[in-house]
mmCIF file of C-alpha atoms and ligand atoms in Angstrom:
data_model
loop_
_atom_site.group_PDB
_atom_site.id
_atom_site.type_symbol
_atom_site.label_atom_id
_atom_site.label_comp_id
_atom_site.label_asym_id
_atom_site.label_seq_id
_atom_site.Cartn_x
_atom_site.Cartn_y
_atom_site.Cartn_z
ATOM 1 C CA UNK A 11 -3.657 -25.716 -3.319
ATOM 2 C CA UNK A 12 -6.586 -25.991 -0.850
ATOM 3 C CA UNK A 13 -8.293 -22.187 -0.408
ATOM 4 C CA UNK A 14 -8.818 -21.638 3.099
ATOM 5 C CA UNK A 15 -11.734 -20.357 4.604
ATOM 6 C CA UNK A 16 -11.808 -16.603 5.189
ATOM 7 C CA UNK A 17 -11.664 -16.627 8.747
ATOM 8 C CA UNK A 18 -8.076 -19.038 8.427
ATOM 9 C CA UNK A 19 -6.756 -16.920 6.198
ATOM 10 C CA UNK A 20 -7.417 -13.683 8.147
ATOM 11 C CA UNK A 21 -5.473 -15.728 11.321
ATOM 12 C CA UNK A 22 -3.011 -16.694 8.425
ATOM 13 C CA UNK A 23 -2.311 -12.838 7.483
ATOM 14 C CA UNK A 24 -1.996 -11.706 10.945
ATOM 15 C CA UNK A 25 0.207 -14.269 12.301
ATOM 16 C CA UNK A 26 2.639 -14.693 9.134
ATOM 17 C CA UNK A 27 2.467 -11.137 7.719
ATOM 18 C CA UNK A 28 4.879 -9.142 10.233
ATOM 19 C CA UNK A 29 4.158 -4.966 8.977
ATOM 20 C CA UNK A 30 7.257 -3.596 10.803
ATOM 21 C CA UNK A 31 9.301 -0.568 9.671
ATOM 22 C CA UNK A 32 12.674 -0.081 9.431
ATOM 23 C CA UNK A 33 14.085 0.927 12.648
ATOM 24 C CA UNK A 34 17.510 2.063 13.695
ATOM 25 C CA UNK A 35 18.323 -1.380 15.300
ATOM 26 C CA UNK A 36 18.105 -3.132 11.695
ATOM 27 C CA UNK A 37 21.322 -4.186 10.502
ATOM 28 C CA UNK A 38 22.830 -1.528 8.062
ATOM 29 C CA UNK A 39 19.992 1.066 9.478
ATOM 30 C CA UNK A 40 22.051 1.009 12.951
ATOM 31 C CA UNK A 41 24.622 3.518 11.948
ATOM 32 C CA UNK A 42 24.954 6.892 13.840
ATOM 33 C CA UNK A 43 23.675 8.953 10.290
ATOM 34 C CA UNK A 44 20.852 6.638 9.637
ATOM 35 C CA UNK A 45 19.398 7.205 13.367
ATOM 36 C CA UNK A 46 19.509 11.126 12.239
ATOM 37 C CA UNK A 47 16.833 10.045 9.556
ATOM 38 C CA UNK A 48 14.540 7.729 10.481
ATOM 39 C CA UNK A 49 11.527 8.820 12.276
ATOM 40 C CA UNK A 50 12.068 8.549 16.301
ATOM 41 C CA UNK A 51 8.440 7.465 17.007
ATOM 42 C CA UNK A 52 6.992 4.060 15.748
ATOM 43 C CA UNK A 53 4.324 4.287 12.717
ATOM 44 C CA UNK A 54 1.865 2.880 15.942
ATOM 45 C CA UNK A 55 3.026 5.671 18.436
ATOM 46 C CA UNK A 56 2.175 8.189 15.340
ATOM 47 C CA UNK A 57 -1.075 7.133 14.226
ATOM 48 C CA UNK A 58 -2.895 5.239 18.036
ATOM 49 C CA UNK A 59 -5.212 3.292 17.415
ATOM 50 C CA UNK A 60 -7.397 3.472 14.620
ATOM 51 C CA UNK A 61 -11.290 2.413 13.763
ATOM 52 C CA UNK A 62 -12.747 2.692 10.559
ATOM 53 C CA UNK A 63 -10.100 3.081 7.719
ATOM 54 C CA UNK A 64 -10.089 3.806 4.267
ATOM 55 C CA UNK A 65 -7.989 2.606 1.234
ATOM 56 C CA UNK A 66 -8.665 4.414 -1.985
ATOM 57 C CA UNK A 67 -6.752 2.784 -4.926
ATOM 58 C CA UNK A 68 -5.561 4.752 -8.019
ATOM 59 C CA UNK A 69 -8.398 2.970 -10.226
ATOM 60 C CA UNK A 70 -9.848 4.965 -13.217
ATOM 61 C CA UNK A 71 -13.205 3.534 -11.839
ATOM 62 C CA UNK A 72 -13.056 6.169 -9.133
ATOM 63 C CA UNK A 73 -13.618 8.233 -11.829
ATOM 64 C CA UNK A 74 -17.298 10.199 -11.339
ATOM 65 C CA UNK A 75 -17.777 7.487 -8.340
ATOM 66 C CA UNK A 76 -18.886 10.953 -6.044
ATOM 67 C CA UNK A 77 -17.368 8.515 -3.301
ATOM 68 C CA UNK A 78 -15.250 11.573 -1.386
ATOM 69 C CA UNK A 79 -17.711 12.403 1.103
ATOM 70 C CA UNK A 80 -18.020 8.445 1.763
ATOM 71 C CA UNK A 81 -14.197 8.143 1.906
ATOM 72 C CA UNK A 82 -13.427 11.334 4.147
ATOM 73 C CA UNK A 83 -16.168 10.099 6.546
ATOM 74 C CA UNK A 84 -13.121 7.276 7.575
ATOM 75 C CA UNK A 85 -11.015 8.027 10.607
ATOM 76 C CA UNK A 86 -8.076 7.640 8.270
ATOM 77 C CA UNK A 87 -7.334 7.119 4.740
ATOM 78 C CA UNK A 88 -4.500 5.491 2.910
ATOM 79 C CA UNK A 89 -3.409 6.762 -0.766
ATOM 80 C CA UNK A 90 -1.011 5.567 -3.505
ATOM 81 C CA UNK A 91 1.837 7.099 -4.897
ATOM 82 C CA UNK A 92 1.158 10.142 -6.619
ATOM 83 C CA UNK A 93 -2.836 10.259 -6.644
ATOM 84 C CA UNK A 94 -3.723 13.769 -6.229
ATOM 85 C CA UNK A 95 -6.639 14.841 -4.583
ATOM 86 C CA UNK A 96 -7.064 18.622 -5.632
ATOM 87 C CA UNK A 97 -9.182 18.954 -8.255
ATOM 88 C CA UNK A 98 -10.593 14.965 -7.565
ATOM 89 C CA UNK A 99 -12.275 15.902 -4.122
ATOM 90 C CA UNK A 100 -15.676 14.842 -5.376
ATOM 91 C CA UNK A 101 -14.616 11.625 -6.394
ATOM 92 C CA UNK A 102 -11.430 10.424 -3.921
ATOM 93 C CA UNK A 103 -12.389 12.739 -1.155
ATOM 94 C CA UNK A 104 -9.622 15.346 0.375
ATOM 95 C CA UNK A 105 -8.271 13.179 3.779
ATOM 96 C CA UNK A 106 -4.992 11.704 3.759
ATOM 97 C CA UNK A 107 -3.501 10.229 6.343
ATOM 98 C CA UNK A 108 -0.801 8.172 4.819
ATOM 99 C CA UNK A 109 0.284 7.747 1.318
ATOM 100 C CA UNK A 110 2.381 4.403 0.315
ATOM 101 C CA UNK A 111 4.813 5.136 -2.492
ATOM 102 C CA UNK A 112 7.463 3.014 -4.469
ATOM 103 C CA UNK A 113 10.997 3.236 -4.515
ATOM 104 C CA UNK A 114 10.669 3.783 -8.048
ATOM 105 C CA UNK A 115 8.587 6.830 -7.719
ATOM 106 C CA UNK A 116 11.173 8.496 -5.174
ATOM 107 C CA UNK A 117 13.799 7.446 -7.236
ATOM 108 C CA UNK A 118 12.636 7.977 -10.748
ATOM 109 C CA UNK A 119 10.640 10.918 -10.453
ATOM 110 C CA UNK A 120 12.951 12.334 -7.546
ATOM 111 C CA UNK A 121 12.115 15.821 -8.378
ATOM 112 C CA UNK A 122 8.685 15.796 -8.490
ATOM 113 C CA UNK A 123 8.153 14.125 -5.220
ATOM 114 C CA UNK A 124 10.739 16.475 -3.485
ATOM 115 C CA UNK A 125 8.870 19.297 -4.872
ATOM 116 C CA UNK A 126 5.792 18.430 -5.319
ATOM 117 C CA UNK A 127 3.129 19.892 -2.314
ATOM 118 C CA UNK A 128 1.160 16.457 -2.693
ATOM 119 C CA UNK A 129 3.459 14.700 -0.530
ATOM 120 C CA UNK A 130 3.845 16.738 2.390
ATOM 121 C CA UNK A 131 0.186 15.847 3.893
ATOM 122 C CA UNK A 132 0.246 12.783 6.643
ATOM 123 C CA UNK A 133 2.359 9.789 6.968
ATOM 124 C CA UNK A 134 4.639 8.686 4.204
ATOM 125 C CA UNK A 135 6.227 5.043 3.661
ATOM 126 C CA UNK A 136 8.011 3.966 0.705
ATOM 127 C CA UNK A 137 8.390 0.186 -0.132
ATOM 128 C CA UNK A 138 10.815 -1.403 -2.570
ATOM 129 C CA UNK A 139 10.825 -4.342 -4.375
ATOM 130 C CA UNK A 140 13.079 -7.402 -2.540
ATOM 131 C CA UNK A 141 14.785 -10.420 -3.340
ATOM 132 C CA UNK A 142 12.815 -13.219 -2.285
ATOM 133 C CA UNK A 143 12.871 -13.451 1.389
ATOM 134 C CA UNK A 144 16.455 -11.643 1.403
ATOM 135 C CA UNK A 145 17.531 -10.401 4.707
ATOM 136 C CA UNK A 146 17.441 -6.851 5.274
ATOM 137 C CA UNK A 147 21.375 -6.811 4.587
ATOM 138 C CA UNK A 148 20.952 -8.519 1.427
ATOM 139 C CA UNK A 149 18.444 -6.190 0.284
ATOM 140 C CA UNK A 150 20.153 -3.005 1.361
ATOM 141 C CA UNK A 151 23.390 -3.842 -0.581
ATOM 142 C CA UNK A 152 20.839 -4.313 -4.012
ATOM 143 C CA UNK A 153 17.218 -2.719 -3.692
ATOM 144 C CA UNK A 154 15.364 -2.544 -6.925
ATOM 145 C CA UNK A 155 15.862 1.288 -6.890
ATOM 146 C CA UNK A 156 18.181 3.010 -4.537
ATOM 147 C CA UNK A 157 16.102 5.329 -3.398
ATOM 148 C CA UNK A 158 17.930 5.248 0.098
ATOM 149 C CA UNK A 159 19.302 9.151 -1.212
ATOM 150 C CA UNK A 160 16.257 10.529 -1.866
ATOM 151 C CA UNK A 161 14.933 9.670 1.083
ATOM 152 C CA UNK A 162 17.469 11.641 3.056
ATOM 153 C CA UNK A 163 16.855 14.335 0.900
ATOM 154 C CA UNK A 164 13.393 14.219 1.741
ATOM 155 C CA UNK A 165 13.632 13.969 5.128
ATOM 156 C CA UNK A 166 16.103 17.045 5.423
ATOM 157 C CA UNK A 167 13.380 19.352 3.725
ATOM 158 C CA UNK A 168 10.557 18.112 5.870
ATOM 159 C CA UNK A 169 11.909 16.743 8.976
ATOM 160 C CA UNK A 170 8.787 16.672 10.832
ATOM 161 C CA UNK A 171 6.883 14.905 8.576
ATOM 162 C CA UNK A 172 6.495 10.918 9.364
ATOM 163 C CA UNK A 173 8.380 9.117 6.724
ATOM 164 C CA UNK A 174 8.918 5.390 7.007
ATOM 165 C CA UNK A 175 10.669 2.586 5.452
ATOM 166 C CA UNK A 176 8.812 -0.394 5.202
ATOM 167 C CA UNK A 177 10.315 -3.455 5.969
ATOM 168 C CA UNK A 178 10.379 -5.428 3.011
ATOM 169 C CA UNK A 179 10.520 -9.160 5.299
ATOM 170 C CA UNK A 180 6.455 -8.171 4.838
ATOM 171 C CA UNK A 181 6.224 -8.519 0.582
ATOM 172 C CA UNK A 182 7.011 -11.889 0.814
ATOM 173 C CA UNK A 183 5.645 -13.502 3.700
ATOM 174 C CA UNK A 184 2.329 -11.906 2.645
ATOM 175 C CA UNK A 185 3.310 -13.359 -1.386
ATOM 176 C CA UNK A 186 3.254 -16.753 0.060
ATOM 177 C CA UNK A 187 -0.023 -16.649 1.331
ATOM 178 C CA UNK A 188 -1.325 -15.433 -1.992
ATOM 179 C CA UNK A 189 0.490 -18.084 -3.821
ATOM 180 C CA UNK A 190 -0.725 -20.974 -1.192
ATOM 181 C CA UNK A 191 -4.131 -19.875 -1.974
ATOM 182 C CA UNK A 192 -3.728 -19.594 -5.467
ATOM 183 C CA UNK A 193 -4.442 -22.717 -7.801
ATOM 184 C CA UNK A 194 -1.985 -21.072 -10.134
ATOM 185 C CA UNK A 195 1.640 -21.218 -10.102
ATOM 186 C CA UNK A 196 2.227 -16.592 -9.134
ATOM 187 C CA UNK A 197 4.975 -14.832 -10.814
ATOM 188 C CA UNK A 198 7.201 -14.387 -7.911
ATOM 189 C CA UNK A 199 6.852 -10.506 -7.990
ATOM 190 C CA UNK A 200 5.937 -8.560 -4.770
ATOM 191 C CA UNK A 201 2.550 -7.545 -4.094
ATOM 192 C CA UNK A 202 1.330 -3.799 -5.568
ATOM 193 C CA UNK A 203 1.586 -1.282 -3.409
ATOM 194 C CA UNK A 204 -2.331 -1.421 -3.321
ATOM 195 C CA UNK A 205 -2.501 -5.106 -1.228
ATOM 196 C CA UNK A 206 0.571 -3.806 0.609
ATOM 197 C CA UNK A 207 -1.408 -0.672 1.795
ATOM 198 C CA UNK A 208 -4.455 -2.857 2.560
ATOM 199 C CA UNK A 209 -2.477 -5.302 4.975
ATOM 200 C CA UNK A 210 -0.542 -2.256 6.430
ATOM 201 C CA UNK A 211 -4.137 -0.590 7.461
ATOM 202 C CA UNK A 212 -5.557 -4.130 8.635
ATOM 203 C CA UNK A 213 -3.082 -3.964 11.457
ATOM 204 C CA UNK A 214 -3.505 -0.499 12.076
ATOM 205 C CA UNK A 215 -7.583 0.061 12.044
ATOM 206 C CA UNK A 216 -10.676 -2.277 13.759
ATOM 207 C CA UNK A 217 -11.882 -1.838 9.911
ATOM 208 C CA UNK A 218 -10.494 -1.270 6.426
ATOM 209 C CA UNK A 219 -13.034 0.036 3.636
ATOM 210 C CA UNK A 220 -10.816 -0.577 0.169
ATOM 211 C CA UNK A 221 -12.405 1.722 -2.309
ATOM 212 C CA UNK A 222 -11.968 0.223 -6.321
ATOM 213 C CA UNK A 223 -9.597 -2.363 -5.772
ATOM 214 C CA UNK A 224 -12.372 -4.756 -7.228
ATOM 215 C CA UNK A 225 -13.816 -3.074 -9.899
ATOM 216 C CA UNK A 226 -17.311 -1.415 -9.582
ATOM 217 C CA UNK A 227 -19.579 -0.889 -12.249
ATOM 218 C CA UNK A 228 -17.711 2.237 -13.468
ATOM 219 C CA UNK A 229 -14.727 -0.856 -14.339
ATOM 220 C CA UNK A 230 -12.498 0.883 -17.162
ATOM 221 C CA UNK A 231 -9.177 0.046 -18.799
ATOM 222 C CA UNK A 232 -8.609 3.703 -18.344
ATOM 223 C CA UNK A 233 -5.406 3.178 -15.641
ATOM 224 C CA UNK A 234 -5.663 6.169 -12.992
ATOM 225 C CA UNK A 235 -8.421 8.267 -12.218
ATOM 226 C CA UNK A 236 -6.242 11.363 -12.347
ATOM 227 C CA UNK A 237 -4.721 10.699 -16.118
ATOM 228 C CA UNK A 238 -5.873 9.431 -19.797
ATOM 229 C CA UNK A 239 -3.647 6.640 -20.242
ATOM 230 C CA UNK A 240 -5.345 3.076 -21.017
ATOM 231 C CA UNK A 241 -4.022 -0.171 -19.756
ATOM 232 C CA UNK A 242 -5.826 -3.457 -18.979
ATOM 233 C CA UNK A 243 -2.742 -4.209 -16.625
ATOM 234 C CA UNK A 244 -2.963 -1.444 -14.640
ATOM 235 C CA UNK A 245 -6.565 -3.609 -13.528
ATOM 236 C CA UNK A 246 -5.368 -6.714 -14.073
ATOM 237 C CA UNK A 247 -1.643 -7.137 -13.379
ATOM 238 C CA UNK A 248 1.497 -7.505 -15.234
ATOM 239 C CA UNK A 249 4.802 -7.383 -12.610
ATOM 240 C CA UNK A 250 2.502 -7.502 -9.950
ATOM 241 C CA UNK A 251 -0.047 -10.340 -9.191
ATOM 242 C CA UNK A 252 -2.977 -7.933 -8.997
ATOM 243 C CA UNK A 253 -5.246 -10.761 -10.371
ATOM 244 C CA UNK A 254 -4.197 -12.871 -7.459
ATOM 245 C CA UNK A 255 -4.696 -10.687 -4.570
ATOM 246 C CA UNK A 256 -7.925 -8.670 -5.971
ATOM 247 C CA UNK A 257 -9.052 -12.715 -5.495
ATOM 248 C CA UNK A 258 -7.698 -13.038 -2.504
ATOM 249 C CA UNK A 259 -9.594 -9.749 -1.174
ATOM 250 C CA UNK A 260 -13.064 -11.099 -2.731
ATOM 251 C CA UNK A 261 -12.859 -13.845 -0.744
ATOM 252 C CA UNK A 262 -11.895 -11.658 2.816
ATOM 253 C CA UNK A 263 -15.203 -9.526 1.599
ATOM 254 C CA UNK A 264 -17.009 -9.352 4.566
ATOM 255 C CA UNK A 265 -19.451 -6.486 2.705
ATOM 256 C CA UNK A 266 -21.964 -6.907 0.075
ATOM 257 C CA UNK A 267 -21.361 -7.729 -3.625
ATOM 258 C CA UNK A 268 -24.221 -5.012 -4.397
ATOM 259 C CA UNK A 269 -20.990 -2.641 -2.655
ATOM 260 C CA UNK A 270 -18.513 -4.111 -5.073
ATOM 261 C CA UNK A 271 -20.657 -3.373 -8.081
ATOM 262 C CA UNK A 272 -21.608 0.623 -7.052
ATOM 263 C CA UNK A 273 -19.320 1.424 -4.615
ATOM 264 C CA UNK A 274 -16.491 -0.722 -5.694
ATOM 265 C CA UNK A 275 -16.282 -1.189 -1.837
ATOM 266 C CA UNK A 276 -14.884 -4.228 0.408
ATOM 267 C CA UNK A 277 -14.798 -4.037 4.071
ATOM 268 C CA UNK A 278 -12.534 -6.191 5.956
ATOM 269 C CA UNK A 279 -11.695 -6.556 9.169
ATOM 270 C CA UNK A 280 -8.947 -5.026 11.663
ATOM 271 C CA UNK A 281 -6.639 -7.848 12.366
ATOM 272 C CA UNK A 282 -7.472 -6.765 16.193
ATOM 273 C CA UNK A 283 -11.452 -8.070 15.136
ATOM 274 C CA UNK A 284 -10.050 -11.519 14.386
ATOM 275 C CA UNK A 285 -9.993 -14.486 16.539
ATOM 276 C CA UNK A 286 -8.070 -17.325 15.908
HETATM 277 O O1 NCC B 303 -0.589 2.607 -10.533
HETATM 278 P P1 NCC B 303 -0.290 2.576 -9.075
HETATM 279 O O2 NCC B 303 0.568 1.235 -8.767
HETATM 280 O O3 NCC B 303 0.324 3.788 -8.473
HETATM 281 O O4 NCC B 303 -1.674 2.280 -8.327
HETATM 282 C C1 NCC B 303 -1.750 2.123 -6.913
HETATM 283 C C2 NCC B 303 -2.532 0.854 -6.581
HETATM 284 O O5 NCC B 303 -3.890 0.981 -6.999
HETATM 285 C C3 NCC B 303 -4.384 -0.276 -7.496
HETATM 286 N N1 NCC B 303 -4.896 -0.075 -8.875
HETATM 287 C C4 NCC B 303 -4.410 0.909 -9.669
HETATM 288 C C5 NCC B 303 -4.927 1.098 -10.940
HETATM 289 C C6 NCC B 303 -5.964 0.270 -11.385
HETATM 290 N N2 NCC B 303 -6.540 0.450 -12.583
HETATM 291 N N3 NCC B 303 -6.415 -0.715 -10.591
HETATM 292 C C7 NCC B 303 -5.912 -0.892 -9.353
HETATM 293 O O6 NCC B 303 -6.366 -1.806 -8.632
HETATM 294 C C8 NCC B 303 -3.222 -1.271 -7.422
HETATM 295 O O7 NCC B 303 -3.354 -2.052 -6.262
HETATM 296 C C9 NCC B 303 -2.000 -0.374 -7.301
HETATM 297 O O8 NCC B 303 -0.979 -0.978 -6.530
HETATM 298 C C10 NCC B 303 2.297 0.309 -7.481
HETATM 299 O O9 NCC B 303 1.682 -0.712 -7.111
HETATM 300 O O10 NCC B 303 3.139 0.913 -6.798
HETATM 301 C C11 NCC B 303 1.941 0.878 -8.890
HETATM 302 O O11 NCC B 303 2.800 1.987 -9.180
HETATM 303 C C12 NCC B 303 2.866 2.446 -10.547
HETATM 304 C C13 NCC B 303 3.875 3.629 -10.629
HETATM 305 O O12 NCC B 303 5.179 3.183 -10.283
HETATM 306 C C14 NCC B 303 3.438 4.718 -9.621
HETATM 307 O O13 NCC B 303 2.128 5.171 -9.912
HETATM 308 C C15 NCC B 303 4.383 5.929 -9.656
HETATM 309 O O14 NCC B 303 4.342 6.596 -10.879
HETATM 310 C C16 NCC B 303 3.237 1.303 -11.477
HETATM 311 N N4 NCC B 303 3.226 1.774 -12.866
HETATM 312 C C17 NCC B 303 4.298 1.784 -13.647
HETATM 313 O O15 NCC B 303 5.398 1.398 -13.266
HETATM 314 C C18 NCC B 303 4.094 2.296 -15.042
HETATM 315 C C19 NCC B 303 2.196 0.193 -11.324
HETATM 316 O O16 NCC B 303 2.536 -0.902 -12.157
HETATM 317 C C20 NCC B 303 2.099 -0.274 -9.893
#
């Protein structure tokens, strides 16, 4: 496979990559409860237009990084999952203007994140693994968790809080890319939530900082900056193909490498900057 230049594959990413939300005119979402649940207002209407953004991954690099003031200098930031901030301020800053979770989170650890006070600051969106390029039918009658319940619940305790669906059309058209750009043949597992959150912002911001998605200098096989677990896969990839997209963002780098290795930082454009 011939890699394309980085200006190709921006035009590439914003032209093939659709980020859309579920809305209530999507197939099975088009029933008379479902309208009751999803959010009225588009993720666009809710957040206007945005300039510089920040995406701050889970790494265990962050980790004494003293990047919080940095981070919470953005116009909006994007978090993972469960990453806390209390207690982490220093390090991952205290802004959060949306947090990207995965069905399995909602689903697995239901109780936690409908208790937990973590989750009820900005814009939520939870993503779910799909069959390969499944319609959203398809998918709907057999996501890789059903976290469809939760969700409700969710929303019925905090109905005022923005809480999208993603559409899941996006893992896959944005997984081709990466594997058409890849030498190697890619597992064909979605993208993390991490690259997911960093295409999301590109079409929401004029520019996306990513904060330890390639590793700085602090690089650890300590997983998450908020526990002690060690894992080299939580750097390098197992289901996901983190090794393939963390590529795939060195080469979009339009910052320094002296960034990567203190700041663990790459800034990339807005897909509004690009011209194709
Ligand atoms: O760990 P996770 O990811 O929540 O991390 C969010 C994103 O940060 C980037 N990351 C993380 C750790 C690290 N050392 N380097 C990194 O670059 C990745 O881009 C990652 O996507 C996920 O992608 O949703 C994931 O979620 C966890 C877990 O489900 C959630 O934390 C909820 O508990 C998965 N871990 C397990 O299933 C055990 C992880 O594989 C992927």
């Amino acid at each position: 496979a011939a890699k394309l230049s980085p200006e190709k594959l921006l035009c590439q990413l914003r032209d093939r990559v659709n980020v859309t939300m579920i809305q209530g005119s999507d197939g099975p979402f088009s029933t008379s409860e479902w309208q009751q649940y999803l959010p009225g207002k588009s993720l666009r209407e809710t957040v206007g237009h945005l300039g510089r953004c920040a995406v701050v991954s889970s790494a265990g690099s962050l980790k004494s990084s003293r990047l919080g003031q940095e981070i919470d200098s953005h116009d909006a930031v994007l978090r993972f999952n469960g990453a806390p901030i209390k207690g982490f301020q220093d390090d991952v800053g205290q802004k959060t203007t949306i947090r990207l979770v995965n069905s399995q989170l909602v689903t697995v650890e239901e109780q936690q994140f409908l208790r937990e006070a973590l989750y009820n600051t900005g814009i939520l969106i939870v993503w779910d693994p799909a069959p390969y390029h499944a319609e959203i039918h398809e998918w709907y009658g057999k996501p890789d968790y059903n976290f469809f319940e939760s969700y409700k619940a969710y929303r019925r305790t905090h109905p005022e809080q923005p809480f999208y669906i993603l559409n899941p059309k996006m893992q896959w058209q944005l997984w081709d890319i990466l594997q058409e750009n890849s030498v190697e043949h890619i597992q064909p597992n979605p993208p993390s939530s991490g690259m997911l959150g960093i295409v999301i912002m590109m079409t929401l911001c004029n520019e996306v900082d990513v904060y330890e998605f390639l590793p700085s200098k602090r690089q650890t096989d300590i997983c998450h900056y908020y526990q002690k677990f060690h894992d080299h896969a939580c750097t390098m990839g197992a289901y996901h193909p983190l090794l393939f997209e963390k590529n795939l963002v060195k080469h979009l780098n339009q910052g320094t490498d002296e960034d990567i290795y203190t700041h663990g930082k790459v800034t990339l454009p807005g897909f509004r900057k690009v011209h194709c």
